[in-house]
Tab-separated table of C-alpha atoms in Angstrom:
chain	number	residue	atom	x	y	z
A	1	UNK	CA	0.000	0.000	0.000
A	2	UNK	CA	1.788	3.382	-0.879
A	3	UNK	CA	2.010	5.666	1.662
A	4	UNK	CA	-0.574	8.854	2.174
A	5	UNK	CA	0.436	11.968	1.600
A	6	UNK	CA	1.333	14.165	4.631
A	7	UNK	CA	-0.357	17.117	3.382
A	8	UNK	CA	-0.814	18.710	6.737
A	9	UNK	CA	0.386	17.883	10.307
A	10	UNK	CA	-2.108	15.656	11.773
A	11	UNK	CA	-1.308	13.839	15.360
A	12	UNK	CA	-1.198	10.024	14.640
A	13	UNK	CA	0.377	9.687	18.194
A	14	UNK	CA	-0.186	11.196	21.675
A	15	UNK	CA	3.494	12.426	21.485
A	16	UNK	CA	2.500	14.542	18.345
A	17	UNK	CA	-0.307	16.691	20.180
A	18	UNK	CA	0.837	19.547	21.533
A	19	UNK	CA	-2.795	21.290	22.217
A	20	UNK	CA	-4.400	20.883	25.398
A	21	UNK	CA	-8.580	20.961	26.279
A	22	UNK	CA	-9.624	23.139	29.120
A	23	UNK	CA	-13.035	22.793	30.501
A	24	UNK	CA	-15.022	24.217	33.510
A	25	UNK	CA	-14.058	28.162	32.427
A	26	UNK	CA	-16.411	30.690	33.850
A	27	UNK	CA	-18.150	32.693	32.001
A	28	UNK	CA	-16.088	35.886	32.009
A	29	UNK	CA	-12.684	33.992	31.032
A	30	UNK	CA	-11.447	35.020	27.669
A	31	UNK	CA	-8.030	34.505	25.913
A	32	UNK	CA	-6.448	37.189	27.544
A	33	UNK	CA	-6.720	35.653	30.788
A	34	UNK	CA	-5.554	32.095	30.310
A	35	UNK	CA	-2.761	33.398	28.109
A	36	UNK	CA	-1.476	35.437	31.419
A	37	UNK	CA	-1.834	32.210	33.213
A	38	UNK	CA	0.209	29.791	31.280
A	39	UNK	CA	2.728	32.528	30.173
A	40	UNK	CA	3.686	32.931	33.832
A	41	UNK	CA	6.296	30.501	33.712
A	42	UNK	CA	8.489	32.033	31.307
A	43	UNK	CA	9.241	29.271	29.248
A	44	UNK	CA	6.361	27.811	28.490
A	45	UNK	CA	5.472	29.113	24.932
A	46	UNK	CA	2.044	29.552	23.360
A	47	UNK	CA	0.957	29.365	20.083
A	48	UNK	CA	-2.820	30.160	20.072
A	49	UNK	CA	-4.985	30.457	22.611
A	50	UNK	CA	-8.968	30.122	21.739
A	51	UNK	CA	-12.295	30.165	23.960
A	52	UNK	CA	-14.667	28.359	22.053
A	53	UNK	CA	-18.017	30.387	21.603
A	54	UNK	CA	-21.701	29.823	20.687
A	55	UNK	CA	-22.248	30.676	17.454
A	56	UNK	CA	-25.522	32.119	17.335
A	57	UNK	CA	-25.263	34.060	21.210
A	58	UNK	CA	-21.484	34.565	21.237
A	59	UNK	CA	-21.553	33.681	24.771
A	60	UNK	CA	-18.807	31.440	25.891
A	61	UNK	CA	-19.466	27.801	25.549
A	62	UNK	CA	-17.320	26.931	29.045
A	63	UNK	CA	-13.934	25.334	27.568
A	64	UNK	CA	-11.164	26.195	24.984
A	65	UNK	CA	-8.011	24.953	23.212
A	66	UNK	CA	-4.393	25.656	24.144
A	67	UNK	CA	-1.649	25.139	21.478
A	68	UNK	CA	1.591	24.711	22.737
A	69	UNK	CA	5.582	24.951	20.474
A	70	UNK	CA	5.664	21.165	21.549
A	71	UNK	CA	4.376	18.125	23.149
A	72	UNK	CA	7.135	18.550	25.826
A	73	UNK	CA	5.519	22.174	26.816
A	74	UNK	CA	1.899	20.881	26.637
A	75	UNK	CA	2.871	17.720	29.109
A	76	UNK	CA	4.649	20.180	31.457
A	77	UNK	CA	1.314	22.386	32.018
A	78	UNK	CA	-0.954	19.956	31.862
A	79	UNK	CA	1.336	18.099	35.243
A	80	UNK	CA	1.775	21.552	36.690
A	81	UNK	CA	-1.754	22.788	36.573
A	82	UNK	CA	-4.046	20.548	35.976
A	83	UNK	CA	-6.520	20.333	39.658
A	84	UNK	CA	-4.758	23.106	40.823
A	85	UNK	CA	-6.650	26.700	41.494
A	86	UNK	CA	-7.383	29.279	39.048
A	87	UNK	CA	-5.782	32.901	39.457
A	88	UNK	CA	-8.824	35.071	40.875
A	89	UNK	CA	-11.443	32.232	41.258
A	90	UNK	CA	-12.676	29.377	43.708
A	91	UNK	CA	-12.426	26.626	40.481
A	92	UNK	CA	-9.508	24.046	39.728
A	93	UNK	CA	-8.156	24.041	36.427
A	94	UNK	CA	-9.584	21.355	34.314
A	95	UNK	CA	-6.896	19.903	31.421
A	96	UNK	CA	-6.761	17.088	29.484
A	97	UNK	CA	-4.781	16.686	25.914
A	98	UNK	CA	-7.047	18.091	23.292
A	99	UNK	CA	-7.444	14.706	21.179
A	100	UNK	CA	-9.235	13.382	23.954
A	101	UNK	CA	-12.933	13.924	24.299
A	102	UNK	CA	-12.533	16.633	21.723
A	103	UNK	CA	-14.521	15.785	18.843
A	104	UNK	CA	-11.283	15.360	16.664
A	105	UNK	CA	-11.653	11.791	14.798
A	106	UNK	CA	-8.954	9.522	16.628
A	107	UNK	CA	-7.794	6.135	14.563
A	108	UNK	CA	-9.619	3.111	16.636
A	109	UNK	CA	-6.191	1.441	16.453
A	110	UNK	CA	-4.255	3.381	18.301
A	111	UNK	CA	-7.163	4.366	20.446
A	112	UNK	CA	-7.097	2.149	23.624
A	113	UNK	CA	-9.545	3.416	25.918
A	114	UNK	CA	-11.950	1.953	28.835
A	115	UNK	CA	-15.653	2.887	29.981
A	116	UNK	CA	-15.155	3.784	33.682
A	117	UNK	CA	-19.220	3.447	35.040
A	118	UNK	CA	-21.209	3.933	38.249
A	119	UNK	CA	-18.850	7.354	39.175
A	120	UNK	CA	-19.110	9.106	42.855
A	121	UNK	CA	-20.370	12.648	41.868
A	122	UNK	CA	-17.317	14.542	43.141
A	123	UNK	CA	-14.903	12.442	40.678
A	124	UNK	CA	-13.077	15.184	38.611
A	125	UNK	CA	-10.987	14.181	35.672
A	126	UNK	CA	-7.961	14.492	37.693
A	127	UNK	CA	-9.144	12.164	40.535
A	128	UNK	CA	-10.056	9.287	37.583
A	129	UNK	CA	-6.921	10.181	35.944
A	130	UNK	CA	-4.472	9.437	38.724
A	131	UNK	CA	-6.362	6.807	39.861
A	132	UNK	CA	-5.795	4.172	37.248
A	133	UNK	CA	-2.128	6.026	36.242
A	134	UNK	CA	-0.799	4.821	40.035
A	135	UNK	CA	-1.089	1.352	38.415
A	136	UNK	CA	-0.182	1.963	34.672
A	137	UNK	CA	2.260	4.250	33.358
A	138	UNK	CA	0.546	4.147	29.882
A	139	UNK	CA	-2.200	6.527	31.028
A	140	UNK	CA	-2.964	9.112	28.647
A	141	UNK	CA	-5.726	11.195	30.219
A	142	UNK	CA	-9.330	10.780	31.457
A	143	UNK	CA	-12.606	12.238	31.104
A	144	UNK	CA	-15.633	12.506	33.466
A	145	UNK	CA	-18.700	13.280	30.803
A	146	UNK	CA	-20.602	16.051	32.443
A	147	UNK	CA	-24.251	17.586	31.323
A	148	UNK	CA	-23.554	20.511	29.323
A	149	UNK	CA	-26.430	22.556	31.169
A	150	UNK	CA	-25.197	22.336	34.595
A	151	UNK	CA	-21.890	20.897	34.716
A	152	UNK	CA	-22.364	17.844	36.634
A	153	UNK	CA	-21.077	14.627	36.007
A	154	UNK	CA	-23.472	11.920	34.748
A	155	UNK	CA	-21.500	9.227	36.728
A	156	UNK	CA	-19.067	7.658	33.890
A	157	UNK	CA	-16.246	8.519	32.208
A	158	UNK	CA	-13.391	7.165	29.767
A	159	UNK	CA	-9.638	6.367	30.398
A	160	UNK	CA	-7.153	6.412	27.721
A	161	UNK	CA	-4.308	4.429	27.221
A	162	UNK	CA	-1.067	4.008	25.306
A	163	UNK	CA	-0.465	0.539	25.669
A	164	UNK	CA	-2.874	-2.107	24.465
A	165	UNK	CA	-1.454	-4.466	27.346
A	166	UNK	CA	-2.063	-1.964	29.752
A	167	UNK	CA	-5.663	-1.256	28.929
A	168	UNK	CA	-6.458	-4.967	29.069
A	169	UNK	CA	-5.138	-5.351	32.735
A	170	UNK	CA	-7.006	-2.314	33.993
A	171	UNK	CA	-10.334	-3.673	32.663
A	172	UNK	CA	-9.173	-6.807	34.476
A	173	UNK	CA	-7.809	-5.283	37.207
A	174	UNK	CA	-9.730	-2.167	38.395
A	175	UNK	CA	-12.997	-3.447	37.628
A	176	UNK	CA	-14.819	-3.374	41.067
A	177	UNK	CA	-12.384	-0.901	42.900
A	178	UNK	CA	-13.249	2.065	44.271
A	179	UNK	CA	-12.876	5.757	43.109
A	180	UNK	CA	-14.048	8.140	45.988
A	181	UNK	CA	-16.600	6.247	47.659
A	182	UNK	CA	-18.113	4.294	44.957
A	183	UNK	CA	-16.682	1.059	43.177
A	184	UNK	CA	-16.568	1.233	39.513
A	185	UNK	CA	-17.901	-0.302	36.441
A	186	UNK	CA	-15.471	-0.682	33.915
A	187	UNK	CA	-15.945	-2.038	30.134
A	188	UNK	CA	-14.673	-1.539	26.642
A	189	UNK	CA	-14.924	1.424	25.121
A	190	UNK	CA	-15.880	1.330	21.595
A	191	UNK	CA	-16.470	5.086	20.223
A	192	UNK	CA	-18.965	5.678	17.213
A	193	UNK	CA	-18.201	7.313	14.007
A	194	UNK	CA	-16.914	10.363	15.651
A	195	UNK	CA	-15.059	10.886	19.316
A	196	UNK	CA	-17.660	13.295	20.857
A	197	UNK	CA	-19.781	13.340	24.009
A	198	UNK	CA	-23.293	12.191	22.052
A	199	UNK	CA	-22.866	9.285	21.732
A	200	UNK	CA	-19.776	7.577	24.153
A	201	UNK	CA	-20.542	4.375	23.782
A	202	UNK	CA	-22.066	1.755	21.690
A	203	UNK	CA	-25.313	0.614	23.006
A	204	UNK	CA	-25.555	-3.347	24.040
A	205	UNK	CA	-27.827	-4.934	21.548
A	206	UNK	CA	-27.787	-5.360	17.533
Protein backbone atom coordinates (compact mmCIF):
# COMPACT_ATOMS: atom_id res chain seq x y z
CA UNK A 1 0.00 0.00 0.00
CA UNK A 2 1.79 3.38 -0.88
CA UNK A 3 2.01 5.67 1.66
CA UNK A 4 -0.57 8.85 2.17
CA UNK A 5 0.44 11.97 1.60
CA UNK A 6 1.33 14.16 4.63
CA UNK A 7 -0.36 17.12 3.38
CA UNK A 8 -0.81 18.71 6.74
CA UNK A 9 0.39 17.88 10.31
CA UNK A 10 -2.11 15.66 11.77
CA UNK A 11 -1.31 13.84 15.36
CA UNK A 12 -1.20 10.02 14.64
CA UNK A 13 0.38 9.69 18.19
CA UNK A 14 -0.19 11.20 21.68
CA UNK A 15 3.49 12.43 21.49
CA UNK A 16 2.50 14.54 18.35
CA UNK A 17 -0.31 16.69 20.18
CA UNK A 18 0.84 19.55 21.53
CA UNK A 19 -2.79 21.29 22.22
CA UNK A 20 -4.40 20.88 25.40
CA UNK A 21 -8.58 20.96 26.28
CA UNK A 22 -9.62 23.14 29.12
CA UNK A 23 -13.03 22.79 30.50
CA UNK A 24 -15.02 24.22 33.51
CA UNK A 25 -14.06 28.16 32.43
CA UNK A 26 -16.41 30.69 33.85
CA UNK A 27 -18.15 32.69 32.00
CA UNK A 28 -16.09 35.89 32.01
CA UNK A 29 -12.68 33.99 31.03
CA UNK A 30 -11.45 35.02 27.67
CA UNK A 31 -8.03 34.50 25.91
CA UNK A 32 -6.45 37.19 27.54
CA UNK A 33 -6.72 35.65 30.79
CA UNK A 34 -5.55 32.09 30.31
CA UNK A 35 -2.76 33.40 28.11
CA UNK A 36 -1.48 35.44 31.42
CA UNK A 37 -1.83 32.21 33.21
CA UNK A 38 0.21 29.79 31.28
CA UNK A 39 2.73 32.53 30.17
CA UNK A 40 3.69 32.93 33.83
CA UNK A 41 6.30 30.50 33.71
CA UNK A 42 8.49 32.03 31.31
CA UNK A 43 9.24 29.27 29.25
CA UNK A 44 6.36 27.81 28.49
CA UNK A 45 5.47 29.11 24.93
CA UNK A 46 2.04 29.55 23.36
CA UNK A 47 0.96 29.36 20.08
CA UNK A 48 -2.82 30.16 20.07
CA UNK A 49 -4.98 30.46 22.61
CA UNK A 50 -8.97 30.12 21.74
CA UNK A 51 -12.30 30.17 23.96
CA UNK A 52 -14.67 28.36 22.05
CA UNK A 53 -18.02 30.39 21.60
CA UNK A 54 -21.70 29.82 20.69
CA UNK A 55 -22.25 30.68 17.45
CA UNK A 56 -25.52 32.12 17.34
CA UNK A 57 -25.26 34.06 21.21
CA UNK A 58 -21.48 34.57 21.24
CA UNK A 59 -21.55 33.68 24.77
CA UNK A 60 -18.81 31.44 25.89
CA UNK A 61 -19.47 27.80 25.55
CA UNK A 62 -17.32 26.93 29.05
CA UNK A 63 -13.93 25.33 27.57
CA UNK A 64 -11.16 26.20 24.98
CA UNK A 65 -8.01 24.95 23.21
CA UNK A 66 -4.39 25.66 24.14
CA UNK A 67 -1.65 25.14 21.48
CA UNK A 68 1.59 24.71 22.74
CA UNK A 69 5.58 24.95 20.47
CA UNK A 70 5.66 21.17 21.55
CA UNK A 71 4.38 18.13 23.15
CA UNK A 72 7.14 18.55 25.83
CA UNK A 73 5.52 22.17 26.82
CA UNK A 74 1.90 20.88 26.64
CA UNK A 75 2.87 17.72 29.11
CA UNK A 76 4.65 20.18 31.46
CA UNK A 77 1.31 22.39 32.02
CA UNK A 78 -0.95 19.96 31.86
CA UNK A 79 1.34 18.10 35.24
CA UNK A 80 1.78 21.55 36.69
CA UNK A 81 -1.75 22.79 36.57
CA UNK A 82 -4.05 20.55 35.98
CA UNK A 83 -6.52 20.33 39.66
CA UNK A 84 -4.76 23.11 40.82
CA UNK A 85 -6.65 26.70 41.49
CA UNK A 86 -7.38 29.28 39.05
CA UNK A 87 -5.78 32.90 39.46
CA UNK A 88 -8.82 35.07 40.88
CA UNK A 89 -11.44 32.23 41.26
CA UNK A 90 -12.68 29.38 43.71
CA UNK A 91 -12.43 26.63 40.48
CA UNK A 92 -9.51 24.05 39.73
CA UNK A 93 -8.16 24.04 36.43
CA UNK A 94 -9.58 21.36 34.31
CA UNK A 95 -6.90 19.90 31.42
CA UNK A 96 -6.76 17.09 29.48
CA UNK A 97 -4.78 16.69 25.91
CA UNK A 98 -7.05 18.09 23.29
CA UNK A 99 -7.44 14.71 21.18
CA UNK A 100 -9.24 13.38 23.95
CA UNK A 101 -12.93 13.92 24.30
CA UNK A 102 -12.53 16.63 21.72
CA UNK A 103 -14.52 15.79 18.84
CA UNK A 104 -11.28 15.36 16.66
CA UNK A 105 -11.65 11.79 14.80
CA UNK A 106 -8.95 9.52 16.63
CA UNK A 107 -7.79 6.14 14.56
CA UNK A 108 -9.62 3.11 16.64
CA UNK A 109 -6.19 1.44 16.45
CA UNK A 110 -4.25 3.38 18.30
CA UNK A 111 -7.16 4.37 20.45
CA UNK A 112 -7.10 2.15 23.62
CA UNK A 113 -9.55 3.42 25.92
CA UNK A 114 -11.95 1.95 28.83
CA UNK A 115 -15.65 2.89 29.98
CA UNK A 116 -15.16 3.78 33.68
CA UNK A 117 -19.22 3.45 35.04
CA UNK A 118 -21.21 3.93 38.25
CA UNK A 119 -18.85 7.35 39.17
CA UNK A 120 -19.11 9.11 42.85
CA UNK A 121 -20.37 12.65 41.87
CA UNK A 122 -17.32 14.54 43.14
CA UNK A 123 -14.90 12.44 40.68
CA UNK A 124 -13.08 15.18 38.61
CA UNK A 125 -10.99 14.18 35.67
CA UNK A 126 -7.96 14.49 37.69
CA UNK A 127 -9.14 12.16 40.54
CA UNK A 128 -10.06 9.29 37.58
CA UNK A 129 -6.92 10.18 35.94
CA UNK A 130 -4.47 9.44 38.72
CA UNK A 131 -6.36 6.81 39.86
CA UNK A 132 -5.80 4.17 37.25
CA UNK A 133 -2.13 6.03 36.24
CA UNK A 134 -0.80 4.82 40.03
CA UNK A 135 -1.09 1.35 38.41
CA UNK A 136 -0.18 1.96 34.67
CA UNK A 137 2.26 4.25 33.36
CA UNK A 138 0.55 4.15 29.88
CA UNK A 139 -2.20 6.53 31.03
CA UNK A 140 -2.96 9.11 28.65
CA UNK A 141 -5.73 11.19 30.22
CA UNK A 142 -9.33 10.78 31.46
CA UNK A 143 -12.61 12.24 31.10
CA UNK A 144 -15.63 12.51 33.47
CA UNK A 145 -18.70 13.28 30.80
CA UNK A 146 -20.60 16.05 32.44
CA UNK A 147 -24.25 17.59 31.32
CA UNK A 148 -23.55 20.51 29.32
CA UNK A 149 -26.43 22.56 31.17
CA UNK A 150 -25.20 22.34 34.59
CA UNK A 151 -21.89 20.90 34.72
CA UNK A 152 -22.36 17.84 36.63
CA UNK A 153 -21.08 14.63 36.01
CA UNK A 154 -23.47 11.92 34.75
CA UNK A 155 -21.50 9.23 36.73
CA UNK A 156 -19.07 7.66 33.89
CA UNK A 157 -16.25 8.52 32.21
CA UNK A 158 -13.39 7.17 29.77
CA UNK A 159 -9.64 6.37 30.40
CA UNK A 160 -7.15 6.41 27.72
CA UNK A 161 -4.31 4.43 27.22
CA UNK A 162 -1.07 4.01 25.31
CA UNK A 163 -0.46 0.54 25.67
CA UNK A 164 -2.87 -2.11 24.47
CA UNK A 165 -1.45 -4.47 27.35
CA UNK A 166 -2.06 -1.96 29.75
CA UNK A 167 -5.66 -1.26 28.93
CA UNK A 168 -6.46 -4.97 29.07
CA UNK A 169 -5.14 -5.35 32.73
CA UNK A 170 -7.01 -2.31 33.99
CA UNK A 171 -10.33 -3.67 32.66
CA UNK A 172 -9.17 -6.81 34.48
CA UNK A 173 -7.81 -5.28 37.21
CA UNK A 174 -9.73 -2.17 38.40
CA UNK A 175 -13.00 -3.45 37.63
CA UNK A 176 -14.82 -3.37 41.07
CA UNK A 177 -12.38 -0.90 42.90
CA UNK A 178 -13.25 2.06 44.27
CA UNK A 179 -12.88 5.76 43.11
CA UNK A 180 -14.05 8.14 45.99
CA UNK A 181 -16.60 6.25 47.66
CA UNK A 182 -18.11 4.29 44.96
CA UNK A 183 -16.68 1.06 43.18
CA UNK A 184 -16.57 1.23 39.51
CA UNK A 185 -17.90 -0.30 36.44
CA UNK A 186 -15.47 -0.68 33.92
CA UNK A 187 -15.94 -2.04 30.13
CA UNK A 188 -14.67 -1.54 26.64
CA UNK A 189 -14.92 1.42 25.12
CA UNK A 190 -15.88 1.33 21.60
CA UNK A 191 -16.47 5.09 20.22
CA UNK A 192 -18.96 5.68 17.21
CA UNK A 193 -18.20 7.31 14.01
CA UNK A 194 -16.91 10.36 15.65
CA UNK A 195 -15.06 10.89 19.32
CA UNK A 196 -17.66 13.29 20.86
CA UNK A 197 -19.78 13.34 24.01
CA UNK A 198 -23.29 12.19 22.05
CA UNK A 199 -22.87 9.29 21.73
CA UNK A 200 -19.78 7.58 24.15
CA UNK A 201 -20.54 4.37 23.78
CA UNK A 202 -22.07 1.75 21.69
CA UNK A 203 -25.31 0.61 23.01
CA UNK A 204 -25.55 -3.35 24.04
CA UNK A 205 -27.83 -4.93 21.55
CA UNK A 206 -27.79 -5.36 17.53
Amino acid sequence: MPPQPQGYHHPQTLEEVRTLWIGDLQYWVDENYLSSCFSQTGEVQLVSVKVIRNKITGQPEGYGFIEFISHAAAERTLQTYNGTPMPGTEINFRLNWASFGSGQKVDPGTDHSIFVGDLAPDVTDYLLQETFRVHYSSVRGAKVVTDPSTGRSKGYGFVKFAEESERNRAMAEMNGLYCSTRPMRISAATPKKTVGLQQPYAAKGM
